[in-house]
mmCIF file of C-alpha atoms and ligand atoms in Angstrom:
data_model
loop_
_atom_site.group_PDB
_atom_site.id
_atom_site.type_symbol
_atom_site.label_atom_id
_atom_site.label_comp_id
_atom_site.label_asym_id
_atom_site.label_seq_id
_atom_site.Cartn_x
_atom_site.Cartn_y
_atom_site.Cartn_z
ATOM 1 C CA UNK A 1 -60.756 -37.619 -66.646
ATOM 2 C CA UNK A 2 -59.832 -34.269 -67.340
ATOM 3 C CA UNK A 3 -57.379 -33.909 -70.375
ATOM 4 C CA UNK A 4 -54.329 -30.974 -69.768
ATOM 5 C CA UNK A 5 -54.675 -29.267 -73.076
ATOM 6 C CA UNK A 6 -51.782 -28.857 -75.336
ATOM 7 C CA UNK A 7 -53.790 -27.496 -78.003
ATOM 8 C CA UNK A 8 -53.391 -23.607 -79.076
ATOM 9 C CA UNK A 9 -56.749 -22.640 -77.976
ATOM 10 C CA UNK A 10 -58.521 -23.204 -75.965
ATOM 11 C CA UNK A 11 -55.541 -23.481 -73.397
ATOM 12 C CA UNK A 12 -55.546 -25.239 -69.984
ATOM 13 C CA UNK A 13 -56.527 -22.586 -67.352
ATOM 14 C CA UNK A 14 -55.821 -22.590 -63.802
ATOM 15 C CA UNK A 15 -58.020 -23.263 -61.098
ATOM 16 C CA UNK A 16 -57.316 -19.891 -59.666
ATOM 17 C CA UNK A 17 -58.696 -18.258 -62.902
ATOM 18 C CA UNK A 18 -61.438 -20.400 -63.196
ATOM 19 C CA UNK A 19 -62.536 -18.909 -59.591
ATOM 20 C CA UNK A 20 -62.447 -16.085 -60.365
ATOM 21 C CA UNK A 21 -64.765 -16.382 -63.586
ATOM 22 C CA UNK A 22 -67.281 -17.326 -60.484
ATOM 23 C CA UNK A 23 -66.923 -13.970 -59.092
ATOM 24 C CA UNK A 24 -70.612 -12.620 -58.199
ATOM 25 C CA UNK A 25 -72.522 -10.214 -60.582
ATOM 26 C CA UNK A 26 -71.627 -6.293 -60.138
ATOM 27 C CA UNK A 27 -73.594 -3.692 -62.018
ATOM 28 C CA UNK A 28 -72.002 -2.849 -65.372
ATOM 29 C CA UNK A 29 -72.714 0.580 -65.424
ATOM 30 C CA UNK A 30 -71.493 0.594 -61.715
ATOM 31 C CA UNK A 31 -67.981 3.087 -60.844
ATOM 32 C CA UNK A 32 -67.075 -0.881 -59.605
ATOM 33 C CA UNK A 33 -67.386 -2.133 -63.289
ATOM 34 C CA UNK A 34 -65.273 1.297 -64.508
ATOM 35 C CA UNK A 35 -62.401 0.488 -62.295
ATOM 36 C CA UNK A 36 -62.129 -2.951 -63.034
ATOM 37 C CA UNK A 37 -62.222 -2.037 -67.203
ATOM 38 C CA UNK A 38 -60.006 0.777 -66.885
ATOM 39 C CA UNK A 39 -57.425 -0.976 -64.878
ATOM 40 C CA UNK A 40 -57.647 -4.365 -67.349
ATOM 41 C CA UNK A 41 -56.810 -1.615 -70.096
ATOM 42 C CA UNK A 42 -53.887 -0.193 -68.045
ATOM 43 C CA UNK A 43 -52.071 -3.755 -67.976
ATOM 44 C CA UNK A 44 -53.109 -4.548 -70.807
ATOM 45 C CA UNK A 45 -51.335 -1.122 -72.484
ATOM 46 C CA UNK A 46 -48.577 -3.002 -70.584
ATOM 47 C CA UNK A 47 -48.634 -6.139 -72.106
ATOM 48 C CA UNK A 48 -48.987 -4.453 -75.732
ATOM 49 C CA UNK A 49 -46.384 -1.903 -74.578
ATOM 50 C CA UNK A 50 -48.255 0.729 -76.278
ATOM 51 C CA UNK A 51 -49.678 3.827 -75.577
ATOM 52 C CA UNK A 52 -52.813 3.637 -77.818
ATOM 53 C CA UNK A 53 -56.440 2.737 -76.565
ATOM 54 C CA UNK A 54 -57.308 -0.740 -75.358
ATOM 55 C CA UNK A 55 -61.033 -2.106 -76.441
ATOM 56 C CA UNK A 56 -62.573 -5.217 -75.610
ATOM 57 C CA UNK A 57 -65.278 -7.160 -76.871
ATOM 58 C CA UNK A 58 -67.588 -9.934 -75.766
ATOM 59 C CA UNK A 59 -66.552 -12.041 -78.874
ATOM 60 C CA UNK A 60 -63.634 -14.307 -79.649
ATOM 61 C CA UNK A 61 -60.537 -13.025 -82.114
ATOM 62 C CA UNK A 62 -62.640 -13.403 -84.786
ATOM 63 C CA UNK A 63 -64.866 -10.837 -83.839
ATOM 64 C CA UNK A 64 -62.394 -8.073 -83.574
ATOM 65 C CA UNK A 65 -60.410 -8.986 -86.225
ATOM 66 C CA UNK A 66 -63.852 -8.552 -88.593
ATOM 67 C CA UNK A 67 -64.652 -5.611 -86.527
ATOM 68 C CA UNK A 68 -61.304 -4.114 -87.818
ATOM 69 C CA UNK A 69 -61.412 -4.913 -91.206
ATOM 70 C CA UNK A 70 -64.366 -3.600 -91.307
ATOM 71 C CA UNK A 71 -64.211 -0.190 -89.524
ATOM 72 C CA UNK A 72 -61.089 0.458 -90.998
ATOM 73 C CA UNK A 73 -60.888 0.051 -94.950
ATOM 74 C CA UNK A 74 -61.862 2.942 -96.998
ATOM 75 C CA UNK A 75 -60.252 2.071 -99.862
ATOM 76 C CA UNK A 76 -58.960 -1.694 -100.298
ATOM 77 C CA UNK A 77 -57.022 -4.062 -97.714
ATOM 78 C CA UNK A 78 -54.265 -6.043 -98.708
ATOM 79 C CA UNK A 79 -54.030 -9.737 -96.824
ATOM 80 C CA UNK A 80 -51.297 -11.437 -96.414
ATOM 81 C CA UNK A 81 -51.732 -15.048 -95.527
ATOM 82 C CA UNK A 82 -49.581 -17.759 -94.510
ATOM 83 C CA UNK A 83 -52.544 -20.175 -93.419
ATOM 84 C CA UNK A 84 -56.258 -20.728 -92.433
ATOM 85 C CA UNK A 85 -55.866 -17.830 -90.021
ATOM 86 C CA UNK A 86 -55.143 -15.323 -92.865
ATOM 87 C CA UNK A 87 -57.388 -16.580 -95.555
ATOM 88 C CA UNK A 88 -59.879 -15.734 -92.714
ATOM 89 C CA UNK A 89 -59.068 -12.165 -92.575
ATOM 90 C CA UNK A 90 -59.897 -12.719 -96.295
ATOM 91 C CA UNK A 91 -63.200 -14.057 -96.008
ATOM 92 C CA UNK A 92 -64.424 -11.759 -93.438
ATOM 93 C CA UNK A 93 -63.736 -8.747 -95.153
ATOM 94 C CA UNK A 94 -65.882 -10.718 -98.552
ATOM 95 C CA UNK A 95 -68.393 -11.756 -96.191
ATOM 96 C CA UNK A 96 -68.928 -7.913 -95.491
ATOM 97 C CA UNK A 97 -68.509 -6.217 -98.810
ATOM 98 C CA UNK A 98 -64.890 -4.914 -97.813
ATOM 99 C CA UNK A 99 -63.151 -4.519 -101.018
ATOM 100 C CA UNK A 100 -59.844 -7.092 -100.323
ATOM 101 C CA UNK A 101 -57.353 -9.028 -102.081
ATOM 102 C CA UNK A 102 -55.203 -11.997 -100.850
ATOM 103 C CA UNK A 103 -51.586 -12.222 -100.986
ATOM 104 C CA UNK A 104 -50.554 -16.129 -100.228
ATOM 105 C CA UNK A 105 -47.312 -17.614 -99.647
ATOM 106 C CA UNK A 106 -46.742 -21.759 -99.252
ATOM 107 C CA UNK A 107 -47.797 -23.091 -96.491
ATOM 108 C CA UNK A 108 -44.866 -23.426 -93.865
ATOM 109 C CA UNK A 109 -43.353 -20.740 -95.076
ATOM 110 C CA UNK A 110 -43.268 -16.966 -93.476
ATOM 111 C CA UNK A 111 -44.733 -13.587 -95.492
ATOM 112 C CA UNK A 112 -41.799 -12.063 -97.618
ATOM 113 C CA UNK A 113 -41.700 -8.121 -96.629
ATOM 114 C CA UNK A 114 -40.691 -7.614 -100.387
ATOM 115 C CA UNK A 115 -43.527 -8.578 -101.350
ATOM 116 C CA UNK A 116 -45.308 -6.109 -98.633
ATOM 117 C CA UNK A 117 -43.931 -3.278 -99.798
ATOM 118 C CA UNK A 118 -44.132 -4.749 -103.951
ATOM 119 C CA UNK A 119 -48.332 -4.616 -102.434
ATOM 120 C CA UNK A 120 -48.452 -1.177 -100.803
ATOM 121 C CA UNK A 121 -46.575 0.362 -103.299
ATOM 122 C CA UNK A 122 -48.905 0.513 -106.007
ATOM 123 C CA UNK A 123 -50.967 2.708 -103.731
ATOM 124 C CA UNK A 124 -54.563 0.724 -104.104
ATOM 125 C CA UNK A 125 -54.433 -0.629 -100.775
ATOM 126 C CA UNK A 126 -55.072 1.518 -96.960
ATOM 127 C CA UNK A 127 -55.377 -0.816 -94.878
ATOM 128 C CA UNK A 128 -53.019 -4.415 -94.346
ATOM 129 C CA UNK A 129 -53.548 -7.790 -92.188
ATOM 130 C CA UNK A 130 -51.151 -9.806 -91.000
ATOM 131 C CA UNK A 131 -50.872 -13.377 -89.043
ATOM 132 C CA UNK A 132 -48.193 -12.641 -86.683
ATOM 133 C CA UNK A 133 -48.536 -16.520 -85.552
ATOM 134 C CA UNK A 134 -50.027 -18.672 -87.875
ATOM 135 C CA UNK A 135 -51.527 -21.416 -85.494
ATOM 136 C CA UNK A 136 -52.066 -23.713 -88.607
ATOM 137 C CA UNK A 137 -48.276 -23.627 -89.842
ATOM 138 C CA UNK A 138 -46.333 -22.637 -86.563
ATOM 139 C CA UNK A 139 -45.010 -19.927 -88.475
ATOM 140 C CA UNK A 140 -44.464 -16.747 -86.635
ATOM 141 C CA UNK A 141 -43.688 -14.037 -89.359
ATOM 142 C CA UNK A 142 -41.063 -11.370 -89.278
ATOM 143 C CA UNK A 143 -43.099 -8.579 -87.328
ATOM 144 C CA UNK A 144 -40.188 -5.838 -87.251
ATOM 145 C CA UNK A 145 -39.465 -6.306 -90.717
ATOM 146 C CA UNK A 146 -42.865 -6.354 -91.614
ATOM 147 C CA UNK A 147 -43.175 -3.167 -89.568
ATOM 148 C CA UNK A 148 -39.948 -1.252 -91.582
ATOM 149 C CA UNK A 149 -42.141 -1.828 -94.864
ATOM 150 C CA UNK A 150 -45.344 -0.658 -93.323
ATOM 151 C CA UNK A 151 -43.640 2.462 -91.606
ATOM 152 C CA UNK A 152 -43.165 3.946 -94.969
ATOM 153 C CA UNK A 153 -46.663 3.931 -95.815
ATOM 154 C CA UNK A 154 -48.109 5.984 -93.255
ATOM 155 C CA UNK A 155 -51.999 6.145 -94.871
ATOM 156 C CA UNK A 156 -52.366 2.445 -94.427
ATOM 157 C CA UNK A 157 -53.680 1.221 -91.231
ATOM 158 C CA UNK A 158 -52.017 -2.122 -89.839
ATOM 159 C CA UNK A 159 -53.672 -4.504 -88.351
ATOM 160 C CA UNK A 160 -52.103 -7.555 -86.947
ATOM 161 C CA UNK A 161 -53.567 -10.820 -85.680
ATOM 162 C CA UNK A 162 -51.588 -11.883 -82.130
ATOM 163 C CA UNK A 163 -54.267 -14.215 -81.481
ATOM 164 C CA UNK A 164 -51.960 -17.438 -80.734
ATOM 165 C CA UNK A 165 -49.077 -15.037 -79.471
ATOM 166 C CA UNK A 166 -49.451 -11.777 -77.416
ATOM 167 C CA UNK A 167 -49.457 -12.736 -73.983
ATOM 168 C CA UNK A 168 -46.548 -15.526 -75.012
ATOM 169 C CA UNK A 169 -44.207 -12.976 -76.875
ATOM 170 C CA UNK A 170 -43.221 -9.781 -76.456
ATOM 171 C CA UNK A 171 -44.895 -7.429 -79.184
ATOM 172 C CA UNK A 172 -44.012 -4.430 -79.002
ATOM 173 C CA UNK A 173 -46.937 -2.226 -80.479
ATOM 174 C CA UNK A 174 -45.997 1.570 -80.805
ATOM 175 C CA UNK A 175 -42.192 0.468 -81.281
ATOM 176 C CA UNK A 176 -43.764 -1.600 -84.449
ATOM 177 C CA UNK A 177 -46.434 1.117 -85.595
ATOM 178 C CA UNK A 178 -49.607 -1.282 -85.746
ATOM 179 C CA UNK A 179 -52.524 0.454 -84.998
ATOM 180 C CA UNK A 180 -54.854 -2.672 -84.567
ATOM 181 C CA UNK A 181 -53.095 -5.615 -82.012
ATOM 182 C CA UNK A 182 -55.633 -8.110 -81.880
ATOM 183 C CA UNK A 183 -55.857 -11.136 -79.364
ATOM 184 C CA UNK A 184 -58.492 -13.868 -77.700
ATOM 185 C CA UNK A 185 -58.799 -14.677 -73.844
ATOM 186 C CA UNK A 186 -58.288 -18.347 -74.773
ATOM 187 C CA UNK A 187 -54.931 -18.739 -75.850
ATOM 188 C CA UNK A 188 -51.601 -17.238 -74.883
ATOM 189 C CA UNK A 189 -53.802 -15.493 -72.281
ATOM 190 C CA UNK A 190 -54.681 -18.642 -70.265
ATOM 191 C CA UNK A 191 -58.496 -17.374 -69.979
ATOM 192 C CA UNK A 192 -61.673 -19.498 -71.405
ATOM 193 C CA UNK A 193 -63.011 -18.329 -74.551
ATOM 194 C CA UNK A 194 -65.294 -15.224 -74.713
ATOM 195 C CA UNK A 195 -63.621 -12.286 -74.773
ATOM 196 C CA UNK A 196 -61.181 -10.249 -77.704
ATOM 197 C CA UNK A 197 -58.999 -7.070 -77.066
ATOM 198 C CA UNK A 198 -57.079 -5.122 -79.298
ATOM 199 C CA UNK A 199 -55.041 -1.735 -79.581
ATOM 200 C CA UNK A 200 -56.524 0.687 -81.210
ATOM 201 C CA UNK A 201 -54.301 3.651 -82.221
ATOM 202 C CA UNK A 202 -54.868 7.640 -82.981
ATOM 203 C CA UNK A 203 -54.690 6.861 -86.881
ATOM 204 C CA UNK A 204 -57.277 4.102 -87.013
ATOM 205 C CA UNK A 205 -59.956 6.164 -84.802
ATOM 206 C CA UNK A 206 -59.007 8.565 -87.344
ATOM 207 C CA UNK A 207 -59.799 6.301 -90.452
ATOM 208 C CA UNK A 208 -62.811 4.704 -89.028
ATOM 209 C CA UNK A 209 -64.509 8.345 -88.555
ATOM 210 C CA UNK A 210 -64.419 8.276 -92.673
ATOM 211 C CA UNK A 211 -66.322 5.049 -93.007
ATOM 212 C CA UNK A 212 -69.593 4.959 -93.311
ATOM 213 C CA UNK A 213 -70.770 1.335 -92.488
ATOM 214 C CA UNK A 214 -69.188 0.057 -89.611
ATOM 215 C CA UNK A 215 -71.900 -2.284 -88.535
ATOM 216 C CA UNK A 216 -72.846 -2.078 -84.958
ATOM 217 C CA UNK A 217 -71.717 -4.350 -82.688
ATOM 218 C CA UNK A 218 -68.132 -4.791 -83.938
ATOM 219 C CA UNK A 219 -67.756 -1.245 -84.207
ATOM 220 C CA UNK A 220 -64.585 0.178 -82.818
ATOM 221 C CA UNK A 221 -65.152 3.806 -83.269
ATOM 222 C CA UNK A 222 -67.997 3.122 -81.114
ATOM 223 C CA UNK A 223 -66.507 0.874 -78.248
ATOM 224 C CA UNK A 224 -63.970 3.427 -78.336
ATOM 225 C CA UNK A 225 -66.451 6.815 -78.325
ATOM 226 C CA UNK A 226 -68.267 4.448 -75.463
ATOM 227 C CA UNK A 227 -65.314 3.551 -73.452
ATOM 228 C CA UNK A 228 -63.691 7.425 -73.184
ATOM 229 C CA UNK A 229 -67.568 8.899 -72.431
ATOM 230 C CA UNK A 230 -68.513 6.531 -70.526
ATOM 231 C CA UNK A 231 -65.097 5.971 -68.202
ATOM 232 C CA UNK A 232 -64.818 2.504 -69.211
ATOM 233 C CA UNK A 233 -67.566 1.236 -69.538
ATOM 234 C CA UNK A 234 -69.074 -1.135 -73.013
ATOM 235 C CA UNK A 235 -72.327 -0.023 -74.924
ATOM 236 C CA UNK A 236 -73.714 -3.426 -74.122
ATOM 237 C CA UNK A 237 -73.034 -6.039 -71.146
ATOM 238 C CA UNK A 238 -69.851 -7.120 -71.441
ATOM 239 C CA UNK A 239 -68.589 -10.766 -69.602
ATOM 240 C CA UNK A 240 -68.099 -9.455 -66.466
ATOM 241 C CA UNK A 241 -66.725 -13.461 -65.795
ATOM 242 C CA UNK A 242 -64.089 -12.685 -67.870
ATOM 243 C CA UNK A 243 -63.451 -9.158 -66.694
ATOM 244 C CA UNK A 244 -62.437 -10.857 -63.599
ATOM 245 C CA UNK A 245 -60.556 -13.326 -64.938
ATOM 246 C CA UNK A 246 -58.556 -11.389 -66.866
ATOM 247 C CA UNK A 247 -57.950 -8.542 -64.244
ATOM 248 C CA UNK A 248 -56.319 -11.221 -61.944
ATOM 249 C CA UNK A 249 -54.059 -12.579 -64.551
ATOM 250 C CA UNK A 250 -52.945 -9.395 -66.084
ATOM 251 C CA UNK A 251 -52.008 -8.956 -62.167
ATOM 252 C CA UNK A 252 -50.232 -12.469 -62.200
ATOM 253 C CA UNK A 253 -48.689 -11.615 -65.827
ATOM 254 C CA UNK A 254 -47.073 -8.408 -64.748
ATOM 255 C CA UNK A 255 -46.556 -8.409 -61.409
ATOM 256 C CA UNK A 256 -46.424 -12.044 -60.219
ATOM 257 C CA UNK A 257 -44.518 -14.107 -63.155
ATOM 258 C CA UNK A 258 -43.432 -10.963 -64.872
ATOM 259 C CA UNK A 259 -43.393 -10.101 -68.821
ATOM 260 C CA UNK A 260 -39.688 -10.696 -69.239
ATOM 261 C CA UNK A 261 -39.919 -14.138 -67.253
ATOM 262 C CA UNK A 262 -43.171 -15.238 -68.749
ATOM 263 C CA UNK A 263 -41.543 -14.502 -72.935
ATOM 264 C CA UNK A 264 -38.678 -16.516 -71.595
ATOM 265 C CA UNK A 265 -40.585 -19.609 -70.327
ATOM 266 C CA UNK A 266 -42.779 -19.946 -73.534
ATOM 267 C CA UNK A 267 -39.083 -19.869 -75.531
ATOM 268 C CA UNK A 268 -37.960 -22.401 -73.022
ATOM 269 C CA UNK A 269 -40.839 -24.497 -73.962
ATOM 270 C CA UNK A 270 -40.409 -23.849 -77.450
ATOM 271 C CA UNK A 271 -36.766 -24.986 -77.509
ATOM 272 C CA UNK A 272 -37.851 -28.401 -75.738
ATOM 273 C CA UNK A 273 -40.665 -29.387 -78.145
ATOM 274 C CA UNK A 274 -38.637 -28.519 -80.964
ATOM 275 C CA UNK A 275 -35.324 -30.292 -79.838
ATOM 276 C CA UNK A 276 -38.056 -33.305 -79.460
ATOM 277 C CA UNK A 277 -39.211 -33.055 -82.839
ATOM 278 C CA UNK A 278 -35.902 -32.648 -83.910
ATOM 279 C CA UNK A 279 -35.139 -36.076 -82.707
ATOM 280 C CA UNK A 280 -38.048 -37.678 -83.758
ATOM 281 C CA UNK A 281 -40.009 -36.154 -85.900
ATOM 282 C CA UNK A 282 -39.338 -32.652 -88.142
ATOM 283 C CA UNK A 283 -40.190 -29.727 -87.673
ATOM 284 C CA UNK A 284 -42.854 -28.899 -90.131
ATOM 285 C CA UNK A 285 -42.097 -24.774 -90.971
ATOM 286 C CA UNK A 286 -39.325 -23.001 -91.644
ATOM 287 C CA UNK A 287 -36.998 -22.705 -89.696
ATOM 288 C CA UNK A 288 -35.742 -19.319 -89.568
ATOM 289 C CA UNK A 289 -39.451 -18.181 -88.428
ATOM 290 C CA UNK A 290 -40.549 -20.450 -85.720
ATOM 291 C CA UNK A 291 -43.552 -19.893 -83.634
ATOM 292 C CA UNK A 292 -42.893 -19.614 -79.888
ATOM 293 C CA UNK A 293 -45.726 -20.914 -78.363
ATOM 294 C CA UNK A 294 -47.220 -23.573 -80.766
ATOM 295 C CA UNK A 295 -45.144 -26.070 -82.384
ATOM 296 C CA UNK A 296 -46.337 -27.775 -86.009
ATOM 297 C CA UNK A 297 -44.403 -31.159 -86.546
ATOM 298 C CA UNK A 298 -44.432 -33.272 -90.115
ATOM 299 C CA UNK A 299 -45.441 -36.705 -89.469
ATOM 300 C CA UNK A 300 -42.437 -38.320 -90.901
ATOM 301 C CA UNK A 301 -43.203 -41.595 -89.102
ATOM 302 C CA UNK A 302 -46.621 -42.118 -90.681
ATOM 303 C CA UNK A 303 -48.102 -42.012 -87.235
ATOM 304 C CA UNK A 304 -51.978 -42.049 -87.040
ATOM 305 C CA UNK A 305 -52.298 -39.130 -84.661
ATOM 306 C CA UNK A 306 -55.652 -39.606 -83.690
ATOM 307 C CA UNK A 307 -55.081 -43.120 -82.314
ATOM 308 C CA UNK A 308 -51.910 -41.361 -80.590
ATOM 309 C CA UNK A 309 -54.229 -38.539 -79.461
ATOM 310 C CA UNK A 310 -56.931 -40.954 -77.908
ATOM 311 C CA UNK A 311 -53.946 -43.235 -76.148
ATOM 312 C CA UNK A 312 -53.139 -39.357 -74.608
ATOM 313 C CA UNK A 313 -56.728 -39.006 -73.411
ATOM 314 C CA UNK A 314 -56.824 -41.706 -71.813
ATOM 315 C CA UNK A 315 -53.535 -40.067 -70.105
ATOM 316 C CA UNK A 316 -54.735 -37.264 -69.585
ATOM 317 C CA UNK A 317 -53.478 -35.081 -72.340
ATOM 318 C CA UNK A 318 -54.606 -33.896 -75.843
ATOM 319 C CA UNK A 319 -52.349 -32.454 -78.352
ATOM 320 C CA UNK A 320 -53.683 -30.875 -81.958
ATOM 321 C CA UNK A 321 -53.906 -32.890 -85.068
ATOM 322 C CA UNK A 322 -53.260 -30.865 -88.360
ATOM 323 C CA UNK A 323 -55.461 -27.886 -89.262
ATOM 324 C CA UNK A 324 -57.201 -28.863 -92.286
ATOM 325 C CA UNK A 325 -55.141 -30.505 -95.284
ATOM 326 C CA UNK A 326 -51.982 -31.264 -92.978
ATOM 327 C CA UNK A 327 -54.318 -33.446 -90.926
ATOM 328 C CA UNK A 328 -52.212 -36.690 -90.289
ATOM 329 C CA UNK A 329 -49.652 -34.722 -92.005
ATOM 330 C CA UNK A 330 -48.673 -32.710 -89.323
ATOM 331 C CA UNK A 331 -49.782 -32.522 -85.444
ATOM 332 C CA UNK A 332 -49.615 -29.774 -83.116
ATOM 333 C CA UNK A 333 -48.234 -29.115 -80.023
ATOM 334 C CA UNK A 334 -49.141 -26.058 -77.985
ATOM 335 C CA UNK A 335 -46.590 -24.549 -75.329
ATOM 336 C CA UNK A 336 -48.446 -21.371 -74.033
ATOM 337 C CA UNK A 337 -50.642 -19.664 -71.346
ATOM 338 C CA UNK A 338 -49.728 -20.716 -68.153
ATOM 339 C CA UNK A 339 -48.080 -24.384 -69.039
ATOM 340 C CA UNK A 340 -44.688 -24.703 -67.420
ATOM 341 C CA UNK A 341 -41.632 -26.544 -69.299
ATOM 342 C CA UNK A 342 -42.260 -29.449 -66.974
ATOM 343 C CA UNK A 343 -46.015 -29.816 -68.007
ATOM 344 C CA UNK A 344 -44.442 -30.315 -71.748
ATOM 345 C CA UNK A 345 -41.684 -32.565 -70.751
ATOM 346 C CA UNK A 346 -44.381 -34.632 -69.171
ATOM 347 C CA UNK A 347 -45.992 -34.728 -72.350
ATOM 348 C CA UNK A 348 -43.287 -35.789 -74.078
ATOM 349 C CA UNK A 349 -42.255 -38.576 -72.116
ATOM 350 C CA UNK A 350 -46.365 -39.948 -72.705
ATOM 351 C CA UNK A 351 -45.820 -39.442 -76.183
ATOM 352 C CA UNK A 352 -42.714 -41.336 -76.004
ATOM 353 C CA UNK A 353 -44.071 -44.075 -74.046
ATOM 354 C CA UNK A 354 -46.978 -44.911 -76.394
ATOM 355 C CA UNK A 355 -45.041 -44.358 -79.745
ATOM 356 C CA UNK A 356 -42.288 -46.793 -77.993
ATOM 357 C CA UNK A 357 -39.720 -43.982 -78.914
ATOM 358 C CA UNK A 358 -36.205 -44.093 -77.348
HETATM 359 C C1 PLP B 1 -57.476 -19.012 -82.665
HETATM 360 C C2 PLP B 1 -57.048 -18.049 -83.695
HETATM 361 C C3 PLP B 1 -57.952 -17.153 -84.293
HETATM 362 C C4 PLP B 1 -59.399 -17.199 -84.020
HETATM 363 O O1 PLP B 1 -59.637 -16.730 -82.771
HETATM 364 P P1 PLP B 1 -61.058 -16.942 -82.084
HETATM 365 O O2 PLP B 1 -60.795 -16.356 -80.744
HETATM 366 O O3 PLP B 1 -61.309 -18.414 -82.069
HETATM 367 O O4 PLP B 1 -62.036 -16.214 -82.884
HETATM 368 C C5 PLP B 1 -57.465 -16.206 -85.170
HETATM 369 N N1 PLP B 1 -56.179 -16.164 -85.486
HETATM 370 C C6 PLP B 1 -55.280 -17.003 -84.951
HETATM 371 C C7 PLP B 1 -53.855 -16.878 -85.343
HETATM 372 C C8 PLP B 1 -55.684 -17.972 -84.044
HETATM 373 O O5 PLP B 1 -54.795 -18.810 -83.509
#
C-alpha cells in the first residue's frame, strides 16, 4: 500500500506531477529546452519575489547550498545553526577547505540576531548561512530581523537555506537582501527529489568573480555565465523530468492555487497540528518561532513512535520520527507541498485512533 507522506521531504506528490515527470525527451540545447528554463526562472523570480537571477541544479539542497558556500567566501563565513541542517552548512564548507566557524544556539530554540550582528561586527566574516526552517527542530528563525542585522553589513553575502520552506511561506528575497535563496524540488515544492534552485543576486556574482576555486560542477558563477550566454540553457544535462514537473506546478502555484492562498493553507495546517499537539502532546520548539510547514512535537507520553509509525503504514500514512538525538524524543509531522488541511486532519484522527486518544 502506498503510504501519504507526512514527512518534510520527500513530500507526497500528485499524480498530475508525477505525469508530467514522464514527459518525452526534448533536446537540451533545443530553443524548446530554453523556453521551458527561462519561463521556470520567471515563476520562480515570482515565488522568491525577487528580481535577482534564478539557477538550478541537477542536485538536491545540499548541492547548492555547498555550491554557495563555496563560490562565495573569500574571507571567512559565519554559520549560524539551530540544528542538523546548519551544522551541515558547517561541514560542507570544512569538507572543502572554506575557512568557517559555527555559531550554535540550543536546540529548539531560534538564532538570536544579537548575536548576528555581535558575529559580523568584528569584521572577520563575508559571507553568513542561515536555516530559515530548521526541519530537525521546527524552528523557523526570525528572517526580517535577521535581515535588519545583515543589511548593515553590506560586504557580506547572505545566504539562506529555504529548503523545508519556500514554496510554503512567503520569503520575500530582495525585500530581505539575501543574495543566495536556496531550496529542493522535494519539499515545500511538492516535486520528487533531484533538482535545487536558488537566487543568486548582483553582489554574489560579484564576490564569486574574486574566488579562485569554485569547483566545477557546483559552480554558480558558471551556471550563471552559462544560463545568460546560453539563453537558459545548463553546461551539462539537466533533469529535463523535473523541468517539467516543476514548470507545471510553478503554473499551479501561481496561477491555479495562488501564492497568497497556498502561504495561507500551509498556516492553516500549521495551526491544526499544533492545536493537536497542544492537546496531546507539546510542542517541542519555541514558541514564538514556529515552523509553518513542519511541526516537531516532544513525546511527553513516552510513546514508541516507531511502533506508532508502523500501525500508520499499515494505514497508509508515515509521519517523521526525531532527527538524530530527539529520536523517540520528539516526532515530526510535515504539513507542506500540496497536502490539504483535510489530508492532516485525517492523519490525526489515525493517530488518535491507534494511541486510543480522546
Ligand atoms: C531537506 C533539507 C536539506 C537538505 O536538502 P537535500 O535536498 O536533501 O539536499 C537542507 N536543509 C533543510 C532545512 C532541509 O529540510
Amino acid at each position: 500500500m502506498h503510504k501519504k507522506l507526512f514527512i518534510p521531504g520527500p513530500v507526497e506528490v500528485r499524480q498530475q506531477v508525477l505525469e508530467k515527470m514522464a514527459t518525452p525527451m526534448i533536446g537540451h540545447r533545443s530553443k524548446e529546452a530554453s523556453e521551458l528554463q527561462r519561463r521556470i526562472s520567471d515563476n520562480l523570480r515570482k515565488l522568491f519575489y525577487t528580481e535577482s537571477e534564478i539557477l538550478i541544479s541537477t542536485s538536491s539542497g545540499s548541492g547548492l547550498m555547498e555550491g554557495a558556500i563555496r563560490s562565495c567566501t573569500l574571507k571567512k563565513a559565519a554559520v549560524f545553526s539551530v540544528g542538523a541542517f546548519g551544522k551541515r552548512w558547517y561541514e560542507i564548507a570544512l569538507s572543502n577547505n572554506v575557512p568557517a566557524d559555527k555559531f550554535d544556539f540550543p536546540l529548539g530554540q531560534a538564532v538570536d540576531p544579537a548575536k548576528v550582528d555581535e558575529v559580523l561586527a568584528t569584521g572577520e566574516y563575508d559571507l553568513i548561512t542561515i536555516t530559515h526552517n530548521e526541519t530537525s527542530t521546527g524552528i523557523m528563525n526570525p528572517i526580517e530581523e535577521i535581515a535588519e542585522v545583515a543589511k548593515k553589513y553590506p560586504n557580506v553575502i547572505f545566504c539562506v537555506d529555504t529548503v523545508s520552506s519556500a514554496g510554503g511561506t512567503k520569503i520575500e528575497v530582495d525585500k530581505l537582501g539575501i543574495d543566495i535563496c536556496i531550496t529542493s524540488s522535494q519539499k515545500a515544492l511538492a516535486l520528487p527529489p533531484g533538482l535545487a534552485v536558488c537566487t543568486f543576486s548582483e553582489k554574489a556574482r560579484a564576490r564569486a568573480e574574486k574566488v579562485q576555486f569554485r569547483g566545477t560542477y557546483l559552480d554558480l558563477l558558471s551556471l550563471y555565465k552559462y544560463i545568460k550566454k546560453k539563453d537558459y540553457q545548463y553546461p551539462s544535462t539537466p533533469s529535463l523530468s523535473h523541468m517539467f514537473a516543476l514548470d507545471y506546478e510553478l503554473d499551479y502555484i501561481l496561477n491555479v492555487e495562488g501564492l497568497e492562498n497556498r502561504f495561507n493553507r500551509h498556516i492553516e495546517m500549521a495551526t491544526v497540528v499544533r492545536e493537536w499537539a497542544e492537546r496531546y502532546f507539546e510542542i517541542f520548539p519555541d514558541k514564538r518561532y514556529l515552523s509553518n510547514t513542519l511541526t516537531t512535537i516532544k513525546n511527553t507520553r513516552g510513546i514508541s513512535v516507531s511502533e506508532l509509525n508502523k500501525e500508520l503504514g499499515r494505514r497508509g500514512f508515515q509521519i517523521s520520527n526525531g532527527y538524530g538525538d530527539l529520536k523517540e524524543k520528539t516526532f515530526r509531522i510535515a504539513h507542506m507541498a500540496d497536502m490539504t488541511v483535510a489530508d492532516v486532519k485525517e492523519l490525526l484522527l489515525n493517530i488518535n485512533e491507534i494511541l486510543a486518544l480522546e
